[in-house]
Each structure stands twice: as structure tokens, then as C-alpha cells.
PDB file of C-alpha atoms in Angstrom:
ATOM      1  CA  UNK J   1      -8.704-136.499-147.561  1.00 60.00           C
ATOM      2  CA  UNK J   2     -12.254-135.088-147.837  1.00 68.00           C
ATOM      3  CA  UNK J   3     -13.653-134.858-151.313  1.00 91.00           C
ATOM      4  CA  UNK J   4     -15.987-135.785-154.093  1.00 94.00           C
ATOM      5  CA  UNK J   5     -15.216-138.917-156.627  1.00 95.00           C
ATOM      6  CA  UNK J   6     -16.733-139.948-159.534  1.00 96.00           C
ATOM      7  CA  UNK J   7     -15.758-143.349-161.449  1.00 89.00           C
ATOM      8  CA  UNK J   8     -14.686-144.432-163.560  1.00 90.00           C
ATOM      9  CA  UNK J   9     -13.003-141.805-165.353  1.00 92.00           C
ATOM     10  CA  UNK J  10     -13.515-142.949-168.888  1.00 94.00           C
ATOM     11  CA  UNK J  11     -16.261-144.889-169.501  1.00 93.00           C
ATOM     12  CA  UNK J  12     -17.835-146.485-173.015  1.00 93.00           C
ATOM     13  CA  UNK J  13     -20.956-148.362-173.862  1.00 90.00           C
ATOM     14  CA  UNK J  14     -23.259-149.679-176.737  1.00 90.00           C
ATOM     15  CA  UNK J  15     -25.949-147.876-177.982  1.00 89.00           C
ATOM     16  CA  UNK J  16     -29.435-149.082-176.206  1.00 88.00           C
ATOM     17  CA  UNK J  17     -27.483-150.078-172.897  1.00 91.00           C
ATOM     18  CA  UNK J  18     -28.116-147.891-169.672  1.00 93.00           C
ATOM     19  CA  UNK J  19     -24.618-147.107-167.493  1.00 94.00           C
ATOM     20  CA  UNK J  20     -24.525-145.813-164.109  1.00 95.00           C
ATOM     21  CA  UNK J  21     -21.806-143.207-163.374  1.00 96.00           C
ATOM     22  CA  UNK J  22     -20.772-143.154-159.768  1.00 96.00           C
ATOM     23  CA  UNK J  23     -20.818-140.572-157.382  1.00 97.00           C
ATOM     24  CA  UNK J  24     -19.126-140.472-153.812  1.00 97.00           C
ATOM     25  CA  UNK J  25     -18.353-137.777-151.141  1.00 96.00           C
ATOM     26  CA  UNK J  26     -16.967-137.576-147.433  1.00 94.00           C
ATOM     27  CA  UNK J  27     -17.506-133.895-147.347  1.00 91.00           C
ATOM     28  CA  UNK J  28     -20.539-134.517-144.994  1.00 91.00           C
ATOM     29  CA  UNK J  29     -22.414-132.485-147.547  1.00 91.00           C
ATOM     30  CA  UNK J  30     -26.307-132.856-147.718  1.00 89.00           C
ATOM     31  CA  UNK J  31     -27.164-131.443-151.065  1.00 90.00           C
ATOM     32  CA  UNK J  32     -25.404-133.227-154.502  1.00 94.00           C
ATOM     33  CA  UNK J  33     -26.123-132.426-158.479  1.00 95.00           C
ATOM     34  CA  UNK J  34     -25.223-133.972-161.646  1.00 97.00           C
ATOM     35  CA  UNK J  35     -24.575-131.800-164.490  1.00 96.00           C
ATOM     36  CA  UNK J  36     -23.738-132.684-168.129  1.00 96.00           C
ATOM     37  CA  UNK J  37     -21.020-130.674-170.318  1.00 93.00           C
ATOM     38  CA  UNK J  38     -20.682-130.746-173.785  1.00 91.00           C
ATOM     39  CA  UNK J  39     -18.136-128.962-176.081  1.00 84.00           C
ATOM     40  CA  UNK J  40     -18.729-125.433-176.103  1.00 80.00           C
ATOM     41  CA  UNK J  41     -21.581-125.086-173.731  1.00 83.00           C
ATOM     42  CA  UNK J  42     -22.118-124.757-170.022  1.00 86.00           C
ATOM     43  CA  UNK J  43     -22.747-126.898-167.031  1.00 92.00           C
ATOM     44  CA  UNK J  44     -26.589-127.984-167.799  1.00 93.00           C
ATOM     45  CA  UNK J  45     -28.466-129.595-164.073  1.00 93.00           C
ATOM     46  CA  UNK J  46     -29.810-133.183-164.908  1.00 96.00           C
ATOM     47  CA  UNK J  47     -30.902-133.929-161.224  1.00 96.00           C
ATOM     48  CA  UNK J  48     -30.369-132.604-157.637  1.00 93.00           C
ATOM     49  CA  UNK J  49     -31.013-133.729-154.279  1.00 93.00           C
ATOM     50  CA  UNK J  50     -31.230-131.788-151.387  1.00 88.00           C
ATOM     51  CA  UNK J  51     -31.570-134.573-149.032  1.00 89.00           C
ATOM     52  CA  UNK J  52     -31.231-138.502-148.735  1.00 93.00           C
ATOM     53  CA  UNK J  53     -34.172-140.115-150.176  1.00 94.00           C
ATOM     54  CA  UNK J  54     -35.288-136.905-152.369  1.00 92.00           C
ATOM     55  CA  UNK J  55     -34.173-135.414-155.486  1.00 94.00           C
ATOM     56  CA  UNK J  56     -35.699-133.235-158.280  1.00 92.00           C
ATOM     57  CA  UNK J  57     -35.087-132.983-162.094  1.00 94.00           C
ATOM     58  CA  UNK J  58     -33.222-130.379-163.851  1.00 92.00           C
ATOM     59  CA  UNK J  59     -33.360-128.512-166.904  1.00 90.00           C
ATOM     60  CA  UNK J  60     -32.201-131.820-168.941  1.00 94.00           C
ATOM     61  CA  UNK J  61     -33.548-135.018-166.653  1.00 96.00           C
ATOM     62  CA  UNK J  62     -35.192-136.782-169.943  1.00 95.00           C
ATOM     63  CA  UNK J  63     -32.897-139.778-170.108  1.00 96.00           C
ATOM     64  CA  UNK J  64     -31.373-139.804-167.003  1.00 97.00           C
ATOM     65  CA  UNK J  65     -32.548-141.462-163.284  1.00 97.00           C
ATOM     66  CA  UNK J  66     -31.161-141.201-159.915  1.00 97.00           C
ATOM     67  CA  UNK J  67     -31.451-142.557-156.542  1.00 97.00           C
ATOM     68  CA  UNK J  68     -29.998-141.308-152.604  1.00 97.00           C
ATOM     69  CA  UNK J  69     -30.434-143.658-150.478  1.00 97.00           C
ATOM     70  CA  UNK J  70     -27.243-142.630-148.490  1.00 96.00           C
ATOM     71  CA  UNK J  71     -25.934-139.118-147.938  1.00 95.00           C
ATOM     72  CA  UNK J  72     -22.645-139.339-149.587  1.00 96.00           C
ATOM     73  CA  UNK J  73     -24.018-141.908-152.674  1.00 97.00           C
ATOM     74  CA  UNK J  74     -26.204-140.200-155.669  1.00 97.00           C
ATOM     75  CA  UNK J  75     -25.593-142.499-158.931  1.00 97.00           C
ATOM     76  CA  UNK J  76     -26.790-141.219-161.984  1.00 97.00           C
ATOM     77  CA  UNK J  77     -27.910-143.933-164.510  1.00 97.00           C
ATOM     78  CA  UNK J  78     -27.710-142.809-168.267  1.00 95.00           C
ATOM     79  CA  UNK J  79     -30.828-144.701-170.086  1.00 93.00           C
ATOM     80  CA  UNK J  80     -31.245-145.999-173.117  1.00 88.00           C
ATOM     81  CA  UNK J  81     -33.778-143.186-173.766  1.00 87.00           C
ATOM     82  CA  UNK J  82     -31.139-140.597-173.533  1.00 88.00           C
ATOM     83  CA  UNK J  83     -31.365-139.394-177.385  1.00 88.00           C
ATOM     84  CA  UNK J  84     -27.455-138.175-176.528  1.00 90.00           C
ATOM     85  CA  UNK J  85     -25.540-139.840-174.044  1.00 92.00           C
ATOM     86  CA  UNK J  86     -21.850-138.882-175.154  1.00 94.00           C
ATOM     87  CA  UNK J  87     -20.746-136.075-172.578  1.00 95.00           C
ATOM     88  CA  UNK J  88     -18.512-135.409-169.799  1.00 95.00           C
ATOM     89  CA  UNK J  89     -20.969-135.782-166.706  1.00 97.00           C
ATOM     90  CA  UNK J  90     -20.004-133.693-163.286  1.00 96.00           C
ATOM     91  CA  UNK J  91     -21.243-134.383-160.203  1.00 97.00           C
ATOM     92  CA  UNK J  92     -20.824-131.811-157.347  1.00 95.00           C
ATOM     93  CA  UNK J  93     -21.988-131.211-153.872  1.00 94.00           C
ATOM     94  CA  UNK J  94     -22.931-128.034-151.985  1.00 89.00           C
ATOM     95  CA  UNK J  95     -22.194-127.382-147.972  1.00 76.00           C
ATOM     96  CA  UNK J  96     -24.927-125.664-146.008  1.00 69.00           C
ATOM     97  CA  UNK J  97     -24.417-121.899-144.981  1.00 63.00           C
ATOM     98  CA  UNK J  98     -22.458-119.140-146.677  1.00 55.00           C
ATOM     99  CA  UNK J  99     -21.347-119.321-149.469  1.00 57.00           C
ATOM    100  CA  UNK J 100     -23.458-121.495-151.071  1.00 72.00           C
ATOM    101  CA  UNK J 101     -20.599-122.753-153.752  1.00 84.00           C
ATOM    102  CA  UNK J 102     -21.101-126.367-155.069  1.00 89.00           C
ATOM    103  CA  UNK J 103     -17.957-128.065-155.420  1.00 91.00           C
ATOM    104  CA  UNK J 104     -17.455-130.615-158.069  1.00 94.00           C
ATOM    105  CA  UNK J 105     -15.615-133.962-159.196  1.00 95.00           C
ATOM    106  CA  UNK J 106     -13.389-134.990-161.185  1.00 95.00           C
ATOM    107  CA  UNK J 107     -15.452-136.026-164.376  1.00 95.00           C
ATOM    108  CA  UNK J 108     -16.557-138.741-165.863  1.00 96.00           C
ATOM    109  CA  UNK J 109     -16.399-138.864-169.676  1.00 95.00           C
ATOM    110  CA  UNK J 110     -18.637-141.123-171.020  1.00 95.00           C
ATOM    111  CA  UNK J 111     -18.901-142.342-174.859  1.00 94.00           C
ATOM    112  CA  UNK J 112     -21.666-144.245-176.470  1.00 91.00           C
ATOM    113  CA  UNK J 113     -20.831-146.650-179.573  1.00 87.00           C
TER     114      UNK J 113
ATOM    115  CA  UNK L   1     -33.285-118.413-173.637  1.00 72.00           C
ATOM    116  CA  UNK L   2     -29.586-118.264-171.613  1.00 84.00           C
ATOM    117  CA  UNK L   3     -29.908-116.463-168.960  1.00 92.00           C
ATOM    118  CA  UNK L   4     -26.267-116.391-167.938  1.00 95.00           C
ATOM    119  CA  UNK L   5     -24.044-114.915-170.753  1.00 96.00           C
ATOM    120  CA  UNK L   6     -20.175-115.074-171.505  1.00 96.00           C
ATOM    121  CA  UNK L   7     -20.032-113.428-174.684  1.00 93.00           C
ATOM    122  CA  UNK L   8     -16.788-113.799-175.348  1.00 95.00           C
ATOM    123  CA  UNK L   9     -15.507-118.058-176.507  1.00 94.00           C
ATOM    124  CA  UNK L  10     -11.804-117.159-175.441  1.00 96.00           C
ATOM    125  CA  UNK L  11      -9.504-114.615-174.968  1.00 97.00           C
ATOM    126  CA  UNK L  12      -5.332-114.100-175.089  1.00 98.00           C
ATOM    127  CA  UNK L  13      -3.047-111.909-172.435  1.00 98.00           C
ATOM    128  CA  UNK L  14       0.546-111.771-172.243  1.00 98.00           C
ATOM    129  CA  UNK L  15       1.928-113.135-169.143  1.00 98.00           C
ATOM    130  CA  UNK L  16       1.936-110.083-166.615  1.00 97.00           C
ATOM    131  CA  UNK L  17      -1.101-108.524-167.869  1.00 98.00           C
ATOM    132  CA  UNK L  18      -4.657-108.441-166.638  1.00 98.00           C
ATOM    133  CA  UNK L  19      -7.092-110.775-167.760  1.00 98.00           C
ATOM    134  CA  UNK L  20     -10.608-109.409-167.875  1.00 98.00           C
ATOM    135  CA  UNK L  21     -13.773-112.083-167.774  1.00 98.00           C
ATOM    136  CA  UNK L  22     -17.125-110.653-168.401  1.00 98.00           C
ATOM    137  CA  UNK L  23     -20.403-112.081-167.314  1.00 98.00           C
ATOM    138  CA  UNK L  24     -23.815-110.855-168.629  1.00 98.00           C
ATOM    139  CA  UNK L  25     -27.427-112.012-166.911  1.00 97.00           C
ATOM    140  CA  UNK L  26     -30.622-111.304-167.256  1.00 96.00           C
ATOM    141  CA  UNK L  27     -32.435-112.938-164.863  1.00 91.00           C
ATOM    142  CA  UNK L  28     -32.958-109.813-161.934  1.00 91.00           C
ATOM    143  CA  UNK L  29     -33.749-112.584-159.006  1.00 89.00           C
ATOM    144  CA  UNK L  30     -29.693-113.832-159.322  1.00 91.00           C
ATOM    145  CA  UNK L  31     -28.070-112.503-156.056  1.00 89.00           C
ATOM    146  CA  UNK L  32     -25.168-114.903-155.807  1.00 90.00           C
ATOM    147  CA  UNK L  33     -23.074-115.293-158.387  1.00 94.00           C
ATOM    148  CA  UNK L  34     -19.767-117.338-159.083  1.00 94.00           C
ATOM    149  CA  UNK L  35     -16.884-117.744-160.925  1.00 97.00           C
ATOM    150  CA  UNK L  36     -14.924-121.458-161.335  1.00 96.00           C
ATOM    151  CA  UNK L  37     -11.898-122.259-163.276  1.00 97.00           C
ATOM    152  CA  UNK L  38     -11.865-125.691-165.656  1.00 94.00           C
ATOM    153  CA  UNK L  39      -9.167-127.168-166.690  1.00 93.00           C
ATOM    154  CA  UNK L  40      -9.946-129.823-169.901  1.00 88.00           C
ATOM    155  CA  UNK L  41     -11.534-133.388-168.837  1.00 85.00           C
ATOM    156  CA  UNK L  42     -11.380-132.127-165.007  1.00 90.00           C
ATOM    157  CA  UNK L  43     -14.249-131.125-162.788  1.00 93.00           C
ATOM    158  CA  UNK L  44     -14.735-127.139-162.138  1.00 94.00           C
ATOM    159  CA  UNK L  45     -12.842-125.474-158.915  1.00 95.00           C
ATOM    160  CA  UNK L  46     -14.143-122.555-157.497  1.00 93.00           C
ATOM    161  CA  UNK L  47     -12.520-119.334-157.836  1.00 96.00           C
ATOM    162  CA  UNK L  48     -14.568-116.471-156.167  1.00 95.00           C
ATOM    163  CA  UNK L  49     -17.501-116.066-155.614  1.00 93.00           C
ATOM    164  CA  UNK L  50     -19.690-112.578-154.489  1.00 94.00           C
ATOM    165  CA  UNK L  51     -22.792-111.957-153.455  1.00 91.00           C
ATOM    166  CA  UNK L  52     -25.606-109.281-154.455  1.00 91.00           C
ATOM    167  CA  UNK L  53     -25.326-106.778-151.970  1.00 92.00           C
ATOM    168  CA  UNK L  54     -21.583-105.950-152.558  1.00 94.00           C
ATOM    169  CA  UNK L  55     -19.643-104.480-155.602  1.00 96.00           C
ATOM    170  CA  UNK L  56     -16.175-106.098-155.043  1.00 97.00           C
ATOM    171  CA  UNK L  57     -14.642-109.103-153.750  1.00 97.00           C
ATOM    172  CA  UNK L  58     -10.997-109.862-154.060  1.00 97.00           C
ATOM    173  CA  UNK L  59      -8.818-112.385-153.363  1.00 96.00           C
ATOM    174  CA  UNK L  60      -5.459-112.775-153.754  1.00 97.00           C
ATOM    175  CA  UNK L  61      -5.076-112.377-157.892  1.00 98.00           C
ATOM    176  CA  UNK L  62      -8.737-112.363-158.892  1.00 98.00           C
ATOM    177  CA  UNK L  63     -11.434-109.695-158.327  1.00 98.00           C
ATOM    178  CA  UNK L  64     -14.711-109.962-158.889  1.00 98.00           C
ATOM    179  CA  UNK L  65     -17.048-107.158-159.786  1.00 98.00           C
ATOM    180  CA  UNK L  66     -20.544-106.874-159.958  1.00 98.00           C
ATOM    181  CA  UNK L  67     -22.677-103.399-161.364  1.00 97.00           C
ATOM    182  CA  UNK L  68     -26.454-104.670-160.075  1.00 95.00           C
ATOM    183  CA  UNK L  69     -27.850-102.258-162.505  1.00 96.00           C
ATOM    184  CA  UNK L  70     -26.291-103.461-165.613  1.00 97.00           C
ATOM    185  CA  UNK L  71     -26.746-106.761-165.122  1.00 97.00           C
ATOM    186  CA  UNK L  72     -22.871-107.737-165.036  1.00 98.00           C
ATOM    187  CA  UNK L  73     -19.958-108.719-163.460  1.00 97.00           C
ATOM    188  CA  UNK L  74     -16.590-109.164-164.340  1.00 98.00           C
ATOM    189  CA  UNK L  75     -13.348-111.316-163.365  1.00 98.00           C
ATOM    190  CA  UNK L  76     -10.156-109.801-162.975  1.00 98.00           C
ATOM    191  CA  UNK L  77      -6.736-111.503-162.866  1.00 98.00           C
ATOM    192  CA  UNK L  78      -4.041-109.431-161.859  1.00 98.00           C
ATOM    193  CA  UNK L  79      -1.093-110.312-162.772  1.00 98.00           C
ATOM    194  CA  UNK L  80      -1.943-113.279-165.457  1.00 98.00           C
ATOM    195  CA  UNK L  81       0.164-116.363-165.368  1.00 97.00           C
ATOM    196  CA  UNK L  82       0.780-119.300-167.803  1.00 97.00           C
ATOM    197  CA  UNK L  83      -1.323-121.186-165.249  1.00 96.00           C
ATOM    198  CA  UNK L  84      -4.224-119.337-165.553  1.00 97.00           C
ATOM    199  CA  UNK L  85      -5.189-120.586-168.627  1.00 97.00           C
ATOM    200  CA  UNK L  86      -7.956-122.698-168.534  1.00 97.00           C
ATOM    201  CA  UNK L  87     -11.719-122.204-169.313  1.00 96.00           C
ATOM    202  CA  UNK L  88     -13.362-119.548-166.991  1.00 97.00           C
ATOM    203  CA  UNK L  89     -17.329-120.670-165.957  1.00 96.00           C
ATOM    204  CA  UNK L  90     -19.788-117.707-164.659  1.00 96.00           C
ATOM    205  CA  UNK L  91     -22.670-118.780-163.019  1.00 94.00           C
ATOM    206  CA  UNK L  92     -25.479-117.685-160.555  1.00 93.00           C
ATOM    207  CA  UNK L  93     -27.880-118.530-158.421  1.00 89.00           C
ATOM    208  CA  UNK L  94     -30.854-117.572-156.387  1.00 83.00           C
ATOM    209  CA  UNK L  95     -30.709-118.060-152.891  1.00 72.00           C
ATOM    210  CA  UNK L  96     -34.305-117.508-151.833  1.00 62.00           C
ATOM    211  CA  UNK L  97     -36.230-118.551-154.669  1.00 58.00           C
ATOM    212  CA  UNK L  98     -38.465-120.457-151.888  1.00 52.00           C
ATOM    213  CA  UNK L  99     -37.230-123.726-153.572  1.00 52.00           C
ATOM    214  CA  UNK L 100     -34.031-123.823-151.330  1.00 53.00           C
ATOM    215  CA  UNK L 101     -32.463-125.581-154.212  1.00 60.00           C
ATOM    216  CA  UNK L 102     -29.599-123.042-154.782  1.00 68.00           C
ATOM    217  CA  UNK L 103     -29.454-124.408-158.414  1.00 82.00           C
ATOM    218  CA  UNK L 104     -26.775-122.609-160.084  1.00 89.00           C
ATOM    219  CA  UNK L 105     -27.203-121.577-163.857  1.00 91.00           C
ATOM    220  CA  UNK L 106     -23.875-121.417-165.910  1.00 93.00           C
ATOM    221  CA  UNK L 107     -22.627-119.129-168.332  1.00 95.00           C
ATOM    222  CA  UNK L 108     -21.084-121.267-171.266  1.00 94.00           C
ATOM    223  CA  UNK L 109     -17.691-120.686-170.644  1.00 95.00           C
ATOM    224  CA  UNK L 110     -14.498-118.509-171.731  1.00 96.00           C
ATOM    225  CA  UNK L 111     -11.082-119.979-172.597  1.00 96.00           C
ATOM    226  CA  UNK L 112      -8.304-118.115-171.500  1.00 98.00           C
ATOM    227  CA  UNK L 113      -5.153-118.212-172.944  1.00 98.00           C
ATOM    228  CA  UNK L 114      -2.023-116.416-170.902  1.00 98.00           C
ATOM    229  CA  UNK L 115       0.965-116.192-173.172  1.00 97.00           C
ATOM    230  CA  UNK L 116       4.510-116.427-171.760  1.00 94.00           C
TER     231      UNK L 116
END
């Protein structure tokens, strides 16, 4: 089954420890995203990557770092320096051509102590 | 300074009826825009999506609707079911803002509630 996974799907931590969520597809997609939701707000872009070995902030990247060193890998590690780290975190991964619709993961909800 | 809106938090529909979604933005350069369906601690799934240069899309249930000149589009359900309910994402995106990012900018959400 093609799709896009993200583990685990509960995750907690201490304050001042950095956690890497994990993102995997087989969709053979080249672009992926990671987006943070919190209650009673949109989806806000951390980073995106259009290709392996290249990404670019989003609006909300203070925090946060990345890496794609494969196509269908693109961790996002939550720092220490993230101010508010308690969210659900999406990841999601777009297909080349028309439409351009990103489709997303499961979710992984992640609480800091 | 939001440039997708969803003004309304949530709405309720009887089972049967239409649901309507609206979708303000204010950003002119949007000429894709979207519409995903959440259900609680899931990920997003896309609904419909339609781009700039029509009016209309349908599919199946759901509608979309777009009036370029307002600056809004809207999501139709026809007829509503129990399942519906769920939390209703509008978002858009530029497709040739030169970046080739195709970032997508999300309204923040409306809960719909279909009542049997």
C-alpha cells in the first residue's frame, strides 16, 4: 500500500530535550512539508523540501531542523529552542503535475513535560 | 495578517440537508485553492480541490465554488451525513509564484456537525 507514515503516534518528552518525529513515504513523491496544528488554528509550514538534499523554512521554522537525504525520508527534529513544542505535527507530500494537492499523514502528537 | 479566512469555528445541519463551508482570502495571487476534511488526532484528506480559472467543481456530494471577484469560495455538501462531520480546512496556494514551492496557506478550520 502506497502512503505517507509518521511515528510514533504519541510521543512525550522533557522539557530542554530535542525529539525527532519521523516521516516516511512510498508515494514516489519528490516534494514533502511538515506543518504544526494547534487547537483552534490552521495548518502552519515549519519546513519544505522540494527535492533530496534541499529544503526551505516556513512561516514557523524557529525551533525546528530538518534533513533529506533520501526521497521518501524528511525527519523533523523539535529543539530545545522551540519556545512551544506541544502540538500535533503533520507531515505531507505533494505529487508533481495537476493538481498540485499535498497529501498528509497520520499525525504525530507530541507533548512536552 | 491571515490571509486565508474561515469565519465561521463550526456549524450544525440536520442529516439530509446541505452543509455550506465558506472560505474568505485576500491574497489576489491564490489561483488554486483546496478543501480537506480532518477528522480529530488524524492527518487531513483531501476533498476537492478547484482551480482559478473555473467557477465550479463537483464531485460526487461536495461542490466547490469559487467568485474570483469576491475573493471566496464555498463548500457544498449535498446531502449531509452523520459522517461528514469532522473539521473542514480551506486552503490555497500559488502555483507560479516563481518559487515552485506550491506552499499551501490554510484557513483555520470549521467544525461541522451533521445531526441525525
Amino acid at each position: 500500500d502506497g502512503g505517507i507514515t509518521q511515528s510514533p503516534k504519541y510521543l512525550f518528552r522533557k522539557e530542554g530535550q530535542n525529539v525527532t518525529l519521523s516521516c516516511e513515504q512510498n508515494l514516489n513523491h519528490d516534494a514533502m512539508y511538515w506543518y504544526r496544528q494547534d487547537p483552534g488554528q490552521g495548518l502552519r509550514l515549519i519546513y519544505y523540501s522540494q527535492i533530496v538534499n534541499d529544503f526551505q523554512k516556513g512561516d514557523i521554522a524557529e525551533g525546528y531542523s530538518v534533513s533529506r537525504e533520501k526521497k521518501e525520508s524528511f525527519p523533523l527534529t523539535v529543539t530545545s529552542a522551540q519556545k512551544n513544542p506541544t502540538a500535533f505535527y503533520l507531515c505531507a507530500s505533494r505529487v508533481r503535475g495537476v493538481p498540485d494537492t499535498q497529501y498528509f499523514g497520520p499525525g504525530t502528537r507530541l507533548t512536552v513535560l | 495578517d491571515q490571509q486565508v479566512k474561515q469565519n465561521s469555528p463550526s456549524l450544525s445541519v440536520q442529516e439530509g440537508r446541505i452543509s455550506i463551508l465558506n472560505c474568505d482570502y485576500t491574497n489576489s495571487m491564490f489561483d488554486y485553492f483546496l478543501w480537506y476534511k480532518k477528522y480529530p488526532a488524524e492527518g487531513p484528506t483531501f476533498l476537492i480541490s478547484i482551480s482559478s480559472i473555473k467557477d465550479k467543481n463537483e464531485d460526487g456530494r461536495f461542490t466547490v465554488f469559487l467568485n474570483k471577484s469576491a475573493k471566496h469560495l464555498s463548500l457544498h455538501i449535498v446531502p449531509s451525513q452523520p459522517g461528514d462531520s469532522a473539521v473542514y480546512f480551506c486552503a490555497a496556494s500559488n502555483r507560479y509564484s516563481g518559487a515552485g514551492s506550491y506552499q499551501l496557506t490554510f484557513g483555520k478550520g470549521t467544525k461541522l456537525s451533521v445531526i441525525p
